[in-house]
């Protein structure tokens, strides 16, 4: 049996690797449950096509906040595809210096995404929240009523009290190696309840050694979480798998 079988990479940009089809095949062969997020709804059909016949890869329908300045109008296309998927992302807000000027447009898009998801019900949404944890949680609280969808905060770097609020709102967190290797963020990860944790790579935007991370690299995240929580790696892996099961329920 494959050592990575049953691990979870809940946020990976498989379509941004040099060979998209090979990236999907590799995740499938490794048995890593991989959520293939997209940055524009234009990428959805191909992602969906490649994921459709796999056991371990699922595609998510996104409109990345960093692209909203140029692509706000693609929200219409996003909406047209929504009924085809349970998984939504990457969506969210980015209030970092480069994207701050499109924040109003980002807010319009994210609010719309939440409203449509709430209306449809049953969606699982992977959310980018750079320098905007409070706004994200405010919008989730206002537009995604409990029981109308689930949020997974990807690469969350808010404060401890924001993390607590996110837990109270029912959010999950997908943890990556970058968060655990960071002096400021590792203590935050420690406060997140184990039953709300998933793992992710955010590949190919993160690196493992001297190459872009790939889904099997979540093994190192599981290991680091084991150190952080003083738990055997196998226990962490099985917690994460249980959490994925609880999150997605029956497909
Ligand atoms: Zn991402």
mmCIF file of C-alpha atoms and ligand atoms in Angstrom:
data_model
loop_
_atom_site.group_PDB
_atom_site.id
_atom_site.type_symbol
_atom_site.label_atom_id
_atom_site.label_comp_id
_atom_site.label_asym_id
_atom_site.label_seq_id
_atom_site.Cartn_x
_atom_site.Cartn_y
_atom_site.Cartn_z
ATOM 1 C CA UNK A 1 0.000 0.000 0.000
ATOM 2 C CA UNK A 2 1.038 3.504 -0.876
ATOM 3 C CA UNK A 3 2.314 5.520 2.123
ATOM 4 C CA UNK A 4 0.449 8.614 1.025
ATOM 5 C CA UNK A 5 -2.845 6.786 0.432
ATOM 6 C CA UNK A 6 -5.706 8.431 2.280
ATOM 7 C CA UNK A 7 -3.980 11.751 2.922
ATOM 8 C CA UNK A 8 -5.870 14.947 2.130
ATOM 9 C CA UNK A 9 -4.776 17.944 0.042
ATOM 10 C CA UNK A 10 -7.816 20.172 0.239
ATOM 11 C CA UNK A 11 -6.367 23.084 -1.741
ATOM 12 C CA UNK A 12 -4.135 22.528 -4.727
ATOM 13 C CA UNK A 13 -3.978 24.226 -8.135
ATOM 14 C CA UNK A 14 -3.511 21.123 -10.269
ATOM 15 C CA UNK A 15 -4.207 23.123 -13.440
ATOM 16 C CA UNK A 16 -1.205 25.376 -12.827
ATOM 17 C CA UNK A 17 1.389 22.589 -13.076
ATOM 18 C CA UNK A 18 3.174 22.210 -16.427
ATOM 19 C CA UNK A 19 1.156 19.053 -17.177
ATOM 20 C CA UNK A 20 -2.341 19.316 -15.727
ATOM 21 C CA UNK A 21 -3.477 15.827 -16.742
ATOM 22 C CA UNK A 22 -0.341 14.269 -15.265
ATOM 23 C CA UNK A 23 -0.860 16.185 -12.009
ATOM 24 C CA UNK A 24 -4.374 14.744 -11.744
ATOM 25 C CA UNK A 25 -3.108 11.244 -12.582
ATOM 26 C CA UNK A 26 -0.330 11.469 -9.971
ATOM 27 C CA UNK A 27 -2.719 12.561 -7.191
ATOM 28 C CA UNK A 28 -5.056 9.736 -8.142
ATOM 29 C CA UNK A 29 -2.273 7.140 -8.253
ATOM 30 C CA UNK A 30 -1.000 8.292 -4.844
ATOM 31 C CA UNK A 31 -4.491 8.003 -3.365
ATOM 32 C CA UNK A 32 -4.374 11.554 -1.985
ATOM 33 C CA UNK A 33 -7.837 13.122 -1.701
ATOM 34 C CA UNK A 34 -7.169 16.311 -3.659
ATOM 35 C CA UNK A 35 -9.387 19.325 -4.145
ATOM 36 C CA UNK A 36 -8.342 20.921 -7.429
ATOM 37 C CA UNK A 37 -9.188 24.586 -7.004
ATOM 38 C CA UNK A 38 -9.490 26.996 -9.931
ATOM 39 C CA UNK A 39 -8.795 30.710 -10.201
ATOM 40 C CA UNK A 40 -11.275 31.490 -12.996
ATOM 41 C CA UNK A 41 -14.524 29.809 -14.008
ATOM 42 C CA UNK A 42 -13.052 29.514 -17.520
ATOM 43 C CA UNK A 43 -10.819 26.766 -16.136
ATOM 44 C CA UNK A 44 -13.743 24.838 -14.689
ATOM 45 C CA UNK A 45 -14.803 22.627 -17.656
ATOM 46 C CA UNK A 46 -11.333 21.149 -18.182
ATOM 47 C CA UNK A 47 -10.786 20.632 -14.438
ATOM 48 C CA UNK A 48 -14.154 18.981 -14.153
ATOM 49 C CA UNK A 49 -13.472 16.766 -17.153
ATOM 50 C CA UNK A 50 -10.157 15.525 -15.731
ATOM 51 C CA UNK A 51 -11.505 14.965 -12.212
ATOM 52 C CA UNK A 52 -14.737 13.321 -13.273
ATOM 53 C CA UNK A 53 -13.466 9.791 -13.591
ATOM 54 C CA UNK A 54 -11.129 9.782 -10.611
ATOM 55 C CA UNK A 55 -11.748 8.398 -7.174
ATOM 56 C CA UNK A 56 -9.599 10.894 -5.276
ATOM 57 C CA UNK A 57 -9.635 14.182 -7.190
ATOM 58 C CA UNK A 58 -12.481 16.699 -7.124
ATOM 59 C CA UNK A 59 -12.630 20.020 -8.922
ATOM 60 C CA UNK A 60 -13.786 23.291 -7.377
ATOM 61 C CA UNK A 61 -15.311 26.255 -9.202
ATOM 62 C CA UNK A 62 -13.487 29.471 -8.378
ATOM 63 C CA UNK A 63 -12.920 33.129 -9.066
ATOM 64 C CA UNK A 64 -9.731 34.140 -7.269
ATOM 65 C CA UNK A 65 -9.824 37.473 -5.392
ATOM 66 C CA UNK A 66 -6.475 38.444 -6.934
ATOM 67 C CA UNK A 67 -8.082 38.234 -10.393
ATOM 68 C CA UNK A 68 -11.259 40.117 -9.568
ATOM 69 C CA UNK A 69 -9.837 43.506 -10.656
ATOM 70 C CA UNK A 70 -9.735 42.278 -14.274
ATOM 71 C CA UNK A 71 -12.335 39.528 -14.164
ATOM 72 C CA UNK A 72 -15.252 40.677 -12.044
ATOM 73 C CA UNK A 73 -17.608 40.087 -14.975
ATOM 74 C CA UNK A 74 -16.745 36.365 -14.943
ATOM 75 C CA UNK A 75 -19.015 36.027 -11.924
ATOM 76 C CA UNK A 76 -21.780 35.400 -14.482
ATOM 77 C CA UNK A 77 -19.906 32.427 -15.891
ATOM 78 C CA UNK A 78 -19.166 31.222 -12.361
ATOM 79 C CA UNK A 79 -22.864 31.337 -11.612
ATOM 80 C CA UNK A 80 -23.757 29.409 -14.761
ATOM 81 C CA UNK A 81 -21.538 26.505 -13.695
ATOM 82 C CA UNK A 82 -22.505 26.457 -10.012
ATOM 83 C CA UNK A 83 -25.132 23.735 -10.304
ATOM 84 C CA UNK A 84 -22.449 21.384 -11.715
ATOM 85 C CA UNK A 85 -20.410 21.185 -8.497
ATOM 86 C CA UNK A 86 -20.471 20.826 -4.724
ATOM 87 C CA UNK A 87 -17.043 22.408 -4.416
ATOM 88 C CA UNK A 88 -16.380 26.122 -4.727
ATOM 89 C CA UNK A 89 -13.004 27.911 -4.722
ATOM 90 C CA UNK A 90 -10.728 29.540 -4.778
ATOM 91 C CA UNK A 91 -12.792 32.524 -3.684
ATOM 92 C CA UNK A 92 -12.424 35.099 -0.918
ATOM 93 C CA UNK A 93 -10.717 38.420 -0.234
ATOM 94 C CA UNK A 94 -7.152 39.699 -0.512
ATOM 95 C CA UNK A 95 -6.453 42.996 1.237
ATOM 96 C CA UNK A 96 -2.697 42.804 0.717
ATOM 97 C CA UNK A 97 -1.042 45.901 -0.797
ATOM 98 C CA UNK A 98 -1.150 44.604 -4.407
ATOM 99 C CA UNK A 99 -4.870 43.883 -4.423
ATOM 100 C CA UNK A 100 -6.196 46.397 -1.963
ATOM 101 C CA UNK A 101 -7.554 48.670 -4.685
ATOM 102 C CA UNK A 102 -9.977 46.021 -5.941
ATOM 103 C CA UNK A 103 -11.293 45.267 -2.457
ATOM 104 C CA UNK A 104 -14.750 46.723 -3.124
ATOM 105 C CA UNK A 105 -15.120 44.577 -6.241
ATOM 106 C CA UNK A 106 -13.769 41.551 -4.334
ATOM 107 C CA UNK A 107 -16.381 42.116 -1.648
ATOM 108 C CA UNK A 108 -19.180 42.283 -4.224
ATOM 109 C CA UNK A 109 -18.000 39.035 -5.790
ATOM 110 C CA UNK A 110 -17.521 37.171 -2.508
ATOM 111 C CA UNK A 111 -20.886 38.303 -1.154
ATOM 112 C CA UNK A 112 -22.536 37.147 -4.372
ATOM 113 C CA UNK A 113 -20.737 33.786 -4.156
ATOM 114 C CA UNK A 114 -21.958 33.281 -0.585
ATOM 115 C CA UNK A 115 -25.519 34.262 -1.453
ATOM 116 C CA UNK A 116 -25.676 31.910 -4.430
ATOM 117 C CA UNK A 117 -24.131 29.086 -2.415
ATOM 118 C CA UNK A 118 -26.595 29.654 0.436
ATOM 119 C CA UNK A 119 -29.445 29.560 -2.035
ATOM 120 C CA UNK A 120 -28.205 26.342 -3.651
ATOM 121 C CA UNK A 121 -27.286 24.648 -0.345
ATOM 122 C CA UNK A 122 -24.720 21.906 0.310
ATOM 123 C CA UNK A 123 -21.667 23.680 -1.141
ATOM 124 C CA UNK A 124 -18.186 23.375 0.343
ATOM 125 C CA UNK A 125 -16.205 26.559 -0.164
ATOM 126 C CA UNK A 126 -12.408 26.975 0.062
ATOM 127 C CA UNK A 127 -11.670 30.565 1.033
ATOM 128 C CA UNK A 128 -8.640 32.864 0.677
ATOM 129 C CA UNK A 129 -8.510 35.476 3.455
ATOM 130 C CA UNK A 130 -5.232 37.413 3.248
ATOM 131 C CA UNK A 131 -5.359 40.390 5.638
ATOM 132 C CA UNK A 132 -9.130 40.114 5.602
ATOM 133 C CA UNK A 133 -10.138 37.504 8.177
ATOM 134 C CA UNK A 134 -12.581 39.850 9.883
ATOM 135 C CA UNK A 135 -14.333 40.859 6.648
ATOM 136 C CA UNK A 136 -14.509 37.234 5.535
ATOM 137 C CA UNK A 137 -16.136 36.180 8.803
ATOM 138 C CA UNK A 138 -18.520 39.154 8.741
ATOM 139 C CA UNK A 139 -19.662 38.208 5.230
ATOM 140 C CA UNK A 140 -19.962 34.512 6.082
ATOM 141 C CA UNK A 141 -22.012 35.337 9.137
ATOM 142 C CA UNK A 142 -24.268 37.655 7.130
ATOM 143 C CA UNK A 143 -24.748 35.635 3.944
ATOM 144 C CA UNK A 144 -24.166 31.941 4.609
ATOM 145 C CA UNK A 145 -26.639 30.840 7.293
ATOM 146 C CA UNK A 146 -25.750 27.725 9.331
ATOM 147 C CA UNK A 147 -26.700 24.591 7.458
ATOM 148 C CA UNK A 148 -26.584 26.277 4.029
ATOM 149 C CA UNK A 149 -22.965 25.475 3.200
ATOM 150 C CA UNK A 150 -19.532 24.937 4.715
ATOM 151 C CA UNK A 151 -16.447 27.114 4.724
ATOM 152 C CA UNK A 152 -12.869 25.862 4.688
ATOM 153 C CA UNK A 153 -10.441 28.675 5.473
ATOM 154 C CA UNK A 154 -7.334 28.067 3.417
ATOM 155 C CA UNK A 155 -3.943 29.334 4.728
ATOM 156 C CA UNK A 156 -5.682 31.243 7.518
ATOM 157 C CA UNK A 157 -3.458 33.880 9.154
ATOM 158 C CA UNK A 158 -5.943 35.795 11.282
ATOM 159 C CA UNK A 159 -5.665 36.314 15.024
ATOM 160 C CA UNK A 160 -6.480 33.753 17.695
ATOM 161 C CA UNK A 161 -9.767 35.471 18.462
ATOM 162 C CA UNK A 162 -10.654 35.481 14.759
ATOM 163 C CA UNK A 163 -9.851 31.762 14.643
ATOM 164 C CA UNK A 164 -12.159 31.223 17.618
ATOM 165 C CA UNK A 165 -14.917 33.160 15.898
ATOM 166 C CA UNK A 166 -14.403 31.085 12.737
ATOM 167 C CA UNK A 167 -14.734 27.888 14.779
ATOM 168 C CA UNK A 168 -17.965 29.212 16.298
ATOM 169 C CA UNK A 169 -19.255 29.908 12.805
ATOM 170 C CA UNK A 170 -18.582 26.270 11.884
ATOM 171 C CA UNK A 171 -15.562 26.869 9.650
ATOM 172 C CA UNK A 172 -12.885 24.305 8.901
ATOM 173 C CA UNK A 173 -9.216 25.172 8.303
ATOM 174 C CA UNK A 174 -6.851 23.701 5.750
ATOM 175 C CA UNK A 175 -3.323 23.818 7.148
ATOM 176 C CA UNK A 176 -0.161 23.889 5.050
ATOM 177 C CA UNK A 177 3.563 23.558 5.708
ATOM 178 C CA UNK A 178 4.088 27.314 5.353
ATOM 179 C CA UNK A 179 1.786 27.988 8.307
ATOM 180 C CA UNK A 180 3.510 25.442 10.524
ATOM 181 C CA UNK A 181 6.983 26.676 9.651
ATOM 182 C CA UNK A 182 6.081 30.232 10.622
ATOM 183 C CA UNK A 183 6.801 31.461 14.156
ATOM 184 C CA UNK A 184 3.725 33.647 14.273
ATOM 185 C CA UNK A 185 1.283 31.222 12.675
ATOM 186 C CA UNK A 186 2.241 27.898 14.249
ATOM 187 C CA UNK A 187 0.862 28.954 17.693
ATOM 188 C CA UNK A 188 -2.377 29.908 15.920
ATOM 189 C CA UNK A 189 -2.621 26.461 14.355
ATOM 190 C CA UNK A 190 -2.269 25.008 17.838
ATOM 191 C CA UNK A 191 -5.511 26.713 18.905
ATOM 192 C CA UNK A 192 -7.559 25.199 16.078
ATOM 193 C CA UNK A 193 -9.575 22.194 17.256
ATOM 194 C CA UNK A 194 -8.305 18.952 15.751
ATOM 195 C CA UNK A 195 -11.768 18.088 14.456
ATOM 196 C CA UNK A 196 -11.828 21.211 12.252
ATOM 197 C CA UNK A 197 -8.514 20.597 10.552
ATOM 198 C CA UNK A 198 -7.735 19.554 7.032
ATOM 199 C CA UNK A 199 -4.378 19.657 5.266
ATOM 200 C CA UNK A 200 -3.357 21.332 2.013
ATOM 201 C CA UNK A 201 -0.317 22.141 -0.090
ATOM 202 C CA UNK A 202 -1.551 25.170 -2.117
ATOM 203 C CA UNK A 203 0.784 23.807 -4.782
ATOM 204 C CA UNK A 204 2.356 24.900 -7.006
ATOM 205 C CA UNK A 205 2.547 28.208 -5.077
ATOM 206 C CA UNK A 206 4.446 26.595 -2.198
ATOM 207 C CA UNK A 207 7.711 24.732 -2.407
ATOM 208 C CA UNK A 208 8.916 21.504 -0.875
ATOM 209 C CA UNK A 209 12.683 21.439 -0.997
ATOM 210 C CA UNK A 210 13.662 22.940 -4.343
ATOM 211 C CA UNK A 211 10.511 22.125 -6.327
ATOM 212 C CA UNK A 212 6.856 23.155 -6.275
ATOM 213 C CA UNK A 213 4.836 21.178 -3.725
ATOM 214 C CA UNK A 214 2.532 18.464 -4.984
ATOM 215 C CA UNK A 215 -0.361 16.697 -3.248
ATOM 216 C CA UNK A 216 1.788 13.889 -1.780
ATOM 217 C CA UNK A 217 3.761 16.565 0.095
ATOM 218 C CA UNK A 218 0.884 16.934 2.566
ATOM 219 C CA UNK A 219 2.636 14.039 4.291
ATOM 220 C CA UNK A 220 5.019 16.614 5.784
ATOM 221 C CA UNK A 221 2.089 18.709 7.058
ATOM 222 C CA UNK A 222 0.604 15.662 8.775
ATOM 223 C CA UNK A 223 3.968 14.965 10.349
ATOM 224 C CA UNK A 224 4.349 18.550 11.588
ATOM 225 C CA UNK A 225 0.823 18.487 13.033
ATOM 226 C CA UNK A 226 1.791 15.317 14.867
ATOM 227 C CA UNK A 227 4.727 17.136 16.485
ATOM 228 C CA UNK A 228 2.557 20.125 17.342
ATOM 229 C CA UNK A 229 -0.130 17.993 19.003
ATOM 230 C CA UNK A 230 2.158 15.261 20.360
ATOM 231 C CA UNK A 231 0.279 12.635 18.408
ATOM 232 C CA UNK A 232 1.480 9.755 16.260
ATOM 233 C CA UNK A 233 1.433 10.668 12.568
ATOM 234 C CA UNK A 234 -0.995 7.839 11.794
ATOM 235 C CA UNK A 235 -3.484 9.274 14.313
ATOM 236 C CA UNK A 236 -3.285 12.728 12.747
ATOM 237 C CA UNK A 237 -3.805 11.237 9.289
ATOM 238 C CA UNK A 238 -6.855 9.361 10.471
ATOM 239 C CA UNK A 239 -8.283 12.471 12.212
ATOM 240 C CA UNK A 240 -7.883 14.444 8.994
ATOM 241 C CA UNK A 241 -9.579 11.706 6.997
ATOM 242 C CA UNK A 242 -12.470 11.607 9.496
ATOM 243 C CA UNK A 243 -12.770 15.378 9.243
ATOM 244 C CA UNK A 244 -12.954 15.165 5.459
ATOM 245 C CA UNK A 245 -15.666 12.547 5.794
ATOM 246 C CA UNK A 246 -17.610 14.711 8.258
ATOM 247 C CA UNK A 247 -17.215 17.728 5.969
ATOM 248 C CA UNK A 248 -18.328 16.142 2.722
ATOM 249 C CA UNK A 249 -20.724 13.554 4.131
ATOM 250 C CA UNK A 250 -22.061 11.432 1.368
ATOM 251 C CA UNK A 251 -21.270 12.579 -2.136
HETATM 252 ZN ZN1 LIG B 1 -4.619 28.836 -3.688
#
